[in-house]
Coordinates of N, CA and C in Angstrom, one line a residue:
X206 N -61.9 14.4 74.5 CA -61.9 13.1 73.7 C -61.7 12.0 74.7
X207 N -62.7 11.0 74.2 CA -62.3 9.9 75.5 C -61.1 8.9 75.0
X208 N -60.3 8.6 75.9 CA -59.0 8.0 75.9 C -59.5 5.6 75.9
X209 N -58.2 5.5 74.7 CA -57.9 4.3 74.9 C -56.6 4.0 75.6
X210 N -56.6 2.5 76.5 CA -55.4 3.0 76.7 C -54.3 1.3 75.9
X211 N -53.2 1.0 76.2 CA -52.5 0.3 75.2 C -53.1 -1.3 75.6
X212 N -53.8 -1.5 76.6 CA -54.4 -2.9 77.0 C -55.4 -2.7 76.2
X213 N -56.3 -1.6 76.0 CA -57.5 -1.7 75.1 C -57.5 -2.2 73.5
X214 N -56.3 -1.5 73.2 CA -55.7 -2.0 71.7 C -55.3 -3.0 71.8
X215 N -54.2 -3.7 73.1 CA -54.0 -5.1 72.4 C -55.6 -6.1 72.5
X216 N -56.3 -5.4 73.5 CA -58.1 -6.2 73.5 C -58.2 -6.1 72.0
X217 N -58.4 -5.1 71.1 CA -59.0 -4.7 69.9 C -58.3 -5.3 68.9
X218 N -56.5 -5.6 69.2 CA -56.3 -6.8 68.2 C -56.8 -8.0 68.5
X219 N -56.7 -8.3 70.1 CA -57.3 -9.4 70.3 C -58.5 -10.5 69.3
X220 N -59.6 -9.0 69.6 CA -60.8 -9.3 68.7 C -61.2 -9.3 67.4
X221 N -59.7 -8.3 66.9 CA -59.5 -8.6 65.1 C -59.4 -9.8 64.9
X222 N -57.9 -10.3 65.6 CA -57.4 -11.8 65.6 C -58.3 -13.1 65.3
X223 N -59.7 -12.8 66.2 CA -60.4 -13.8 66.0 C -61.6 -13.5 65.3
X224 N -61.9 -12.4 64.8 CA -62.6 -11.9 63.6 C -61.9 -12.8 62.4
X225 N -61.1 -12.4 62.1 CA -60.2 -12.6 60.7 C -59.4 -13.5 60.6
X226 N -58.8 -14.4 61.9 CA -58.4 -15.4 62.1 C -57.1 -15.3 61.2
X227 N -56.5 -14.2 61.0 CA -55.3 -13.7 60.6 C -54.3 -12.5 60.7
X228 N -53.5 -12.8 60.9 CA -52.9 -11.6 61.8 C -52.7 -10.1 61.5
X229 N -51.9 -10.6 60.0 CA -51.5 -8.8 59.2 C -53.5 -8.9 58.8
X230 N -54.3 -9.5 58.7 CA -55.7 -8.9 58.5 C -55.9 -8.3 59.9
X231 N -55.7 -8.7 61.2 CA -56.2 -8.2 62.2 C -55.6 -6.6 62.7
X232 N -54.0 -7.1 61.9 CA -53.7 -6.0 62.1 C -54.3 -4.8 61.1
X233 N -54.2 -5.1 60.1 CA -55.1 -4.1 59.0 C -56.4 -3.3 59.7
X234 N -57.0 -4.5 60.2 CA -58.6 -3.7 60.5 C -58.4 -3.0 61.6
X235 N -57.6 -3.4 62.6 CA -57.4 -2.3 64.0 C -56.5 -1.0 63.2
X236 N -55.8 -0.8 62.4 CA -55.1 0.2 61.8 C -56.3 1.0 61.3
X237 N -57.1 0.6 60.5 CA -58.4 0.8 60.0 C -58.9 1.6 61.5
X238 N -59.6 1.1 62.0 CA -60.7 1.6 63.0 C -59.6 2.1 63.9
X239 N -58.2 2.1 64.1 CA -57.8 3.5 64.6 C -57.6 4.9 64.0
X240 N -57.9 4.9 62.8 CA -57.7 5.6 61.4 C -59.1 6.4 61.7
X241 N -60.6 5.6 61.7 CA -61.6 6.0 61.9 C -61.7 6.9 63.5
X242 N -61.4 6.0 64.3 CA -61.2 6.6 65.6 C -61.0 8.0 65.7
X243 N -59.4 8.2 65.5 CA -59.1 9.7 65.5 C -60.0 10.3 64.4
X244 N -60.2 10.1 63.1 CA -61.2 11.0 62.6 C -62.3 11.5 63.6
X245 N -63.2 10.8 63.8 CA -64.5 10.5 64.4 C -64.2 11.5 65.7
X246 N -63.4 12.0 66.5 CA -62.9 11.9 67.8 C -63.8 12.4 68.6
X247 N -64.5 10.8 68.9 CA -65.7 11.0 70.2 C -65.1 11.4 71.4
X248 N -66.3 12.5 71.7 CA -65.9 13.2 73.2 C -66.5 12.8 74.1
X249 N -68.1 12.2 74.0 CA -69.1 12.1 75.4 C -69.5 10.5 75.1
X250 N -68.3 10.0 75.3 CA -69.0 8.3 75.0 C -68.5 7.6 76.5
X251 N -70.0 7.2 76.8 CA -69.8 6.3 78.0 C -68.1 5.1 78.4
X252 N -68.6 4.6 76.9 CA -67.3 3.5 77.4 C -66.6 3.4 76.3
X253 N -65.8 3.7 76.0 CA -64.4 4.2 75.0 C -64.3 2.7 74.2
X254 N -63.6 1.8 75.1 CA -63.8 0.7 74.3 C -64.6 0.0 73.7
X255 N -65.8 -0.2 74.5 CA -67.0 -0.6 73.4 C -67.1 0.4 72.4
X256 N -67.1 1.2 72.2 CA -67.2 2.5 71.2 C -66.3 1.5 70.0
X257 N -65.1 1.6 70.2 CA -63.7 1.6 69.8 C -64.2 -0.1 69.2
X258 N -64.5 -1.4 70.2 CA -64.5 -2.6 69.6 C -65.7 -2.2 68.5
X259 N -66.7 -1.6 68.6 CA -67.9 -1.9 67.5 C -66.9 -1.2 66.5
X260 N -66.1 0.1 66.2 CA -65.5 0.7 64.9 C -65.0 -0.9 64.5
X261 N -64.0 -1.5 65.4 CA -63.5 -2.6 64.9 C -64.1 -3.6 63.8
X262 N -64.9 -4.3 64.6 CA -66.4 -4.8 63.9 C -66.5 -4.3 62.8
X263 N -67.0 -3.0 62.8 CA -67.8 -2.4 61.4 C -66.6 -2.6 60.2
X264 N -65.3 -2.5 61.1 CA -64.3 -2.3 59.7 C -64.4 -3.4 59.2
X265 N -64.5 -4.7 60.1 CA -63.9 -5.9 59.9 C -65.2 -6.4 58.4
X266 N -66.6 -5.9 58.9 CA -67.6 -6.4 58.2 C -67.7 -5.5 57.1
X267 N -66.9 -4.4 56.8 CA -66.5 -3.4 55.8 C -66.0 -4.4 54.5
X268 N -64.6 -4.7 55.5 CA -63.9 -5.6 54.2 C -64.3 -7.0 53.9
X269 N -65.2 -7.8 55.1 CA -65.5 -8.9 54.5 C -66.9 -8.5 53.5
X270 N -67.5 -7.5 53.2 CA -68.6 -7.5 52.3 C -68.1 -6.9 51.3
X271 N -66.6 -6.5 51.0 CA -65.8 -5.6 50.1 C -65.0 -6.8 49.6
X272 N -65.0 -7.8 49.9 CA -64.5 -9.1 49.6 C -65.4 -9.7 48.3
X273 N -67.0 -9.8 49.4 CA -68.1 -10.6 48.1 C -68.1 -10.0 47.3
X274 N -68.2 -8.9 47.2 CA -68.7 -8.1 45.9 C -67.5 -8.0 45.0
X275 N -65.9 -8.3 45.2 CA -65.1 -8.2 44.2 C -65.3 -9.2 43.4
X276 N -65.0 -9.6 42.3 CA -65.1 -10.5 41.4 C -63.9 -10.1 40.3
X277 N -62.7 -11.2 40.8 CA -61.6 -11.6 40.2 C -61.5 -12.1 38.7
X278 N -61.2 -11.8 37.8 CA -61.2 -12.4 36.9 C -59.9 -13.9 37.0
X279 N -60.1 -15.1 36.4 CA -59.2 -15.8 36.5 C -58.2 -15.0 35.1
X280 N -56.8 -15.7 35.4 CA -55.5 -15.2 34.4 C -55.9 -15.7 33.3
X281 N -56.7 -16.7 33.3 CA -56.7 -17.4 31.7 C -57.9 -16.3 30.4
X282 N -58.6 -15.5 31.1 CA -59.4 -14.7 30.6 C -58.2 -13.3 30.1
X283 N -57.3 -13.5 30.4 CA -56.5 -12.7 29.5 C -55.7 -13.3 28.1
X284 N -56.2 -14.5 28.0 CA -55.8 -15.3 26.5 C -56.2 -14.2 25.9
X285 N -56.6 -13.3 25.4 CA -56.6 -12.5 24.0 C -56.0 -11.5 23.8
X286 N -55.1 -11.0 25.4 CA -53.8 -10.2 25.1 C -52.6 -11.1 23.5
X287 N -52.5 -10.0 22.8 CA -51.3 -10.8 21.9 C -50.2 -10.8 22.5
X288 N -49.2 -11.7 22.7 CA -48.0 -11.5 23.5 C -46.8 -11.3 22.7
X289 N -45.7 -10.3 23.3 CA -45.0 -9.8 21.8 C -43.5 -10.4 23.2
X290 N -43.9 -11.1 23.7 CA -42.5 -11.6 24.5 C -41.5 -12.8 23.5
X291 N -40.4 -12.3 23.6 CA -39.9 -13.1 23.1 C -38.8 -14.2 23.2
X292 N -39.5 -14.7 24.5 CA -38.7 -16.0 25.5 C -39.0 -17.3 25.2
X293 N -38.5 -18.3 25.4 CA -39.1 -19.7 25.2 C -40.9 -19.6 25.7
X294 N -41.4 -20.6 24.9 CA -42.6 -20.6 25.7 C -42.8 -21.4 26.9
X295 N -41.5 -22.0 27.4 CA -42.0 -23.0 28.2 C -41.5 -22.2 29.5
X296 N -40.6 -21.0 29.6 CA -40.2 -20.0 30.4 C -41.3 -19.2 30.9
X297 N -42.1 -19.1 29.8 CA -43.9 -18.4 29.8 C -44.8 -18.9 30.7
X298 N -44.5 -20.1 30.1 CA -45.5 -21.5 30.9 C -45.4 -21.3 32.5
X299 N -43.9 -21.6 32.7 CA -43.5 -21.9 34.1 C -44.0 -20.4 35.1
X300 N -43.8 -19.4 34.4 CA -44.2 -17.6 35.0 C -45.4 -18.2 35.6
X301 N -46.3 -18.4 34.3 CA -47.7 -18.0 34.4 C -48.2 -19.0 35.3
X302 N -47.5 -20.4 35.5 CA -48.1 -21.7 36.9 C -48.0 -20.9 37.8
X303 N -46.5 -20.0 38.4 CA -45.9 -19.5 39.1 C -47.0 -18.4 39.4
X304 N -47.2 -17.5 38.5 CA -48.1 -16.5 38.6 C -49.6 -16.9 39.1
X305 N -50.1 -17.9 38.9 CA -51.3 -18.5 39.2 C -51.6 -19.0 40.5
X306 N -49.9 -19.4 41.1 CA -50.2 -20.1 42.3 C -50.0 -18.8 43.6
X307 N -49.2 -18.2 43.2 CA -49.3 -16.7 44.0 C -50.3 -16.0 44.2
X308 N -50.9 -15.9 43.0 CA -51.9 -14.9 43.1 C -53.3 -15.3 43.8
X309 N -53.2 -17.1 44.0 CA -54.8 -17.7 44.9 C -53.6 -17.4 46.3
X310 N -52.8 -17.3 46.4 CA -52.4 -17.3 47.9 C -52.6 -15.6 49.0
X311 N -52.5 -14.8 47.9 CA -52.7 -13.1 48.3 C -54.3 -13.3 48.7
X312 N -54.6 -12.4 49.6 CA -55.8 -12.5 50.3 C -56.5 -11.1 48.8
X313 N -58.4 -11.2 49.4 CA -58.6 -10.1 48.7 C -58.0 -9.1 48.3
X314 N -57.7 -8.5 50.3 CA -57.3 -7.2 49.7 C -55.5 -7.1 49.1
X315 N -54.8 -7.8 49.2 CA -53.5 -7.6 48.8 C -53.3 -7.8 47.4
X316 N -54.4 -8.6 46.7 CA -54.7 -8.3 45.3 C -55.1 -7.3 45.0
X317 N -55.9 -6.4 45.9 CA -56.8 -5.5 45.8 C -55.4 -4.4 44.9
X318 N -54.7 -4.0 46.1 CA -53.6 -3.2 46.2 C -52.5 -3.5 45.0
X319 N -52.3 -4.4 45.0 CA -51.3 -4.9 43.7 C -51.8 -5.0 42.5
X320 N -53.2 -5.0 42.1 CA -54.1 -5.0 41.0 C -54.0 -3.5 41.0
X321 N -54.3 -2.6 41.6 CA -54.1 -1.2 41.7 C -53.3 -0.1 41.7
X322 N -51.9 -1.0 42.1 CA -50.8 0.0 41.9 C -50.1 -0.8 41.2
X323 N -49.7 -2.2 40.9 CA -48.8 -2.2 39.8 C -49.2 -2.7 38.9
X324 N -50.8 -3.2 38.3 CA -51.2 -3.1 37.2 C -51.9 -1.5 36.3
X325 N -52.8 -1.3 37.3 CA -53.1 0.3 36.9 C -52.3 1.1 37.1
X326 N -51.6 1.3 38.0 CA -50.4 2.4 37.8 C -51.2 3.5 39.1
X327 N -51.6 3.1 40.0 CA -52.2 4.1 41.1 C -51.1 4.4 42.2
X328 N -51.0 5.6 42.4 CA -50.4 6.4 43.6 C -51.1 5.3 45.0
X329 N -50.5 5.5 46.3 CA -51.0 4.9 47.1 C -51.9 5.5 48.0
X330 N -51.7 6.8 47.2 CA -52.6 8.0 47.5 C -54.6 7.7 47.0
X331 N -53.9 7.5 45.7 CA -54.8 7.4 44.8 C -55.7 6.2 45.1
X332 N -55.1 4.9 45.5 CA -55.6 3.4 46.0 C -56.2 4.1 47.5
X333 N -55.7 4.4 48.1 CA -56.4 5.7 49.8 C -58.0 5.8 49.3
X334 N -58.3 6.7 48.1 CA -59.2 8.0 48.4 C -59.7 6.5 47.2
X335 N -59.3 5.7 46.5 CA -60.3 4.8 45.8 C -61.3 3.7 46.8
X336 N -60.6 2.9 47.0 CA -60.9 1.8 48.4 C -61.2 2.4 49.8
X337 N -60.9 3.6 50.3 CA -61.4 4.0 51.3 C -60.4 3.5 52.3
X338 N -59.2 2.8 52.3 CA -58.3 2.0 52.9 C -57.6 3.3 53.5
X339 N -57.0 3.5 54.8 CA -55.8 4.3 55.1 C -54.6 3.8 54.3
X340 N -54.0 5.2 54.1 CA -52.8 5.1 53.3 C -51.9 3.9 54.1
X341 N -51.6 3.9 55.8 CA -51.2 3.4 56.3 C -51.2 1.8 56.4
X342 N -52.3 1.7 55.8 CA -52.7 0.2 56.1 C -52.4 -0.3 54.7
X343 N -52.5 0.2 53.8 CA -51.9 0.1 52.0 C -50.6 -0.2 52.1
X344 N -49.8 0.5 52.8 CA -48.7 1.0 52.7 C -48.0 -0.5 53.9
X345 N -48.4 -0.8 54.7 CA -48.2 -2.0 55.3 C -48.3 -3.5 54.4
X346 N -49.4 -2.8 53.9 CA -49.6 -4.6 52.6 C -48.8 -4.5 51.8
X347 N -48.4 -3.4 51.3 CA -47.4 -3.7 50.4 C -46.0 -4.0 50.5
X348 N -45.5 -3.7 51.5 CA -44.2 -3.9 52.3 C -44.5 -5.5 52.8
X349 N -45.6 -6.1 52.9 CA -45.8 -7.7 53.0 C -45.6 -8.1 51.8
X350 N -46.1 -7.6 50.4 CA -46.4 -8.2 49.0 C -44.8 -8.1 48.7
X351 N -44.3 -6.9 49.3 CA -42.5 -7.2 48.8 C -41.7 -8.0 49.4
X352 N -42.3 -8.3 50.5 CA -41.2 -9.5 51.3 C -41.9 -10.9 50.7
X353 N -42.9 -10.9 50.5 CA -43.4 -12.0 50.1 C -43.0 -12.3 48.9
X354 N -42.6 -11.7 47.7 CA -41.7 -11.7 46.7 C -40.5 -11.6 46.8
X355 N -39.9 -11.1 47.3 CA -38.5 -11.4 47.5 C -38.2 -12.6 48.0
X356 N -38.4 -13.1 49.1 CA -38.3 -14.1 50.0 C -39.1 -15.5 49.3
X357 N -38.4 -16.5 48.7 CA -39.0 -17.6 48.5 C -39.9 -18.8 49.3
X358 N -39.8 -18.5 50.4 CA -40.5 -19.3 51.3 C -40.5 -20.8 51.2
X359 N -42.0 -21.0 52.6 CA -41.5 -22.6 51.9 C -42.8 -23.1 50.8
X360 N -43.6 -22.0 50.7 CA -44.7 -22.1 49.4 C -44.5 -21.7 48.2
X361 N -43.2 -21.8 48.0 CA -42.6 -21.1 46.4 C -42.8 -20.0 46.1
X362 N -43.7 -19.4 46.8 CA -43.7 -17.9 45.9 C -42.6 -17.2 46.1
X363 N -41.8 -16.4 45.3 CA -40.4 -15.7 45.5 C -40.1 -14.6 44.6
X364 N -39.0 -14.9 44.1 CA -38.7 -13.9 43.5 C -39.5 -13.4 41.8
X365 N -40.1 -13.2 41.6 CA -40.8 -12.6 40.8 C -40.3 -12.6 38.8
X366 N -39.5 -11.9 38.9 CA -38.4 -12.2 38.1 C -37.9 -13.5 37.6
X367 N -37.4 -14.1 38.3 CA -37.2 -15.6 37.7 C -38.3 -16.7 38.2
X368 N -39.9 -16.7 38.3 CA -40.8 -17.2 38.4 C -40.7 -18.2 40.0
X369 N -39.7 -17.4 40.9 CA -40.5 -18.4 42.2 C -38.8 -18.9 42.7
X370 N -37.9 -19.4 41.4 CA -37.2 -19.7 41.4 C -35.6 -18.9 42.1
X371 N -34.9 -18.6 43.0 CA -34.0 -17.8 43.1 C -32.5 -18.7 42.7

C-alpha cells in the first residue's frame, strides 16, 4: 500500500481549505477522502499524493453537487402543521425568528444531518449508509451543531430551549 505521510495531509487540508474556503468543511472532505483512501487501498500508484489530492477533489465536488440537488424547503411551508403548543404566541414568534435565523447559518450539510437525526429520528449509522458520509465525519458535525447550540455566540444562535436567549 503506498504510504502518506503527515506533511501530505496537512498539503490535502491545505487544498480542502481553499476548495471550500472553510475549515470544519475542509476538514470534513479530507476526513471523507481519508475514509475513501483506506477503503480503496492503492498498492501500485506512482505518486501517492496526487492519487490522494484527486480523492480529495472528487469528495469536495461530491458534496458541492450534493448541495444543488438538495432543495430545502423554507419553515413557513410548514404553516399547515396544527400547533397544539400551548405558550404565548409571541414566545412562538420569537422560537421561530430564532429558528429561521439559525437554520440559513448551518451549511448544507449540517442541515443535512440535523434534518436526519433529530427530525426523522435516524441512527448516525443510518445518516452513514443514507448520504454516503463516514460515520466519522457525521459524528464531527454534530458535536459542532451541539456547541453551536449551546454556546450563544456573537450571532445569537444559542441555546435552543429558550430561543437564542441564555
Amino acid at each position: 500500500m503506498s504510504t502518506l505521510s503527515d506533511d501530505d495531509f496537512q498539503r490535502a487540508y491545505r487544498y480542502a481549505s481553499a476548495l471550500t474556503g472553510d475549515r470544519d468543511s475542509a476538514f470534513d472532505v479530507v476526513h471523507t477522502a481519508v475514509t475513501q483512501w483506506l477503503q480503496a487501498a492503492p498498492k501500485n500508484v506512482d505518486n501517492a499524493l496526487a492519487y490522494f489530492l484527486r480523492i480529495v477533489r472528487n469528495c469536495f465536488l461530491a458534496d458541492v453537487r450534493r448541495a444543488a440537488l438538495m432543495r430545502w424547503s423554507p419553515i413557513e411551508d410548514s404553516e399547515a402543521v396544527i400547533a397544539v403548543d400551548l405558550r404565548a404566541m409571541e414566545d412562538i414568534h420569537l422560537e421561530r425568528a430564532w429558528l429561521e435565523r439559525a437554520w440559513a447559518e448551518f451549511s448544507v450539510a449540517e442541515r443535512e444531518v440535523l434534518f436526519l437525526w433529530a427530525v426523522e429520528g435516524f441512527t448516525v449509522d443510518e445518516i452513514s449508509a443514507q448520504t454516503g458520509a463516514p460515520r466519522g465525519t457525521l459524528l464531527a458535525r454534530m458535536h459542532r451543531l451541539r456547541k453551536r447550540f449551546a454556546d450563544p455566540g456573537p450571532s445569537g444562535t444559542g441555546n435552543v430551549a429558550t430561543g437564542g436567549q441564555a
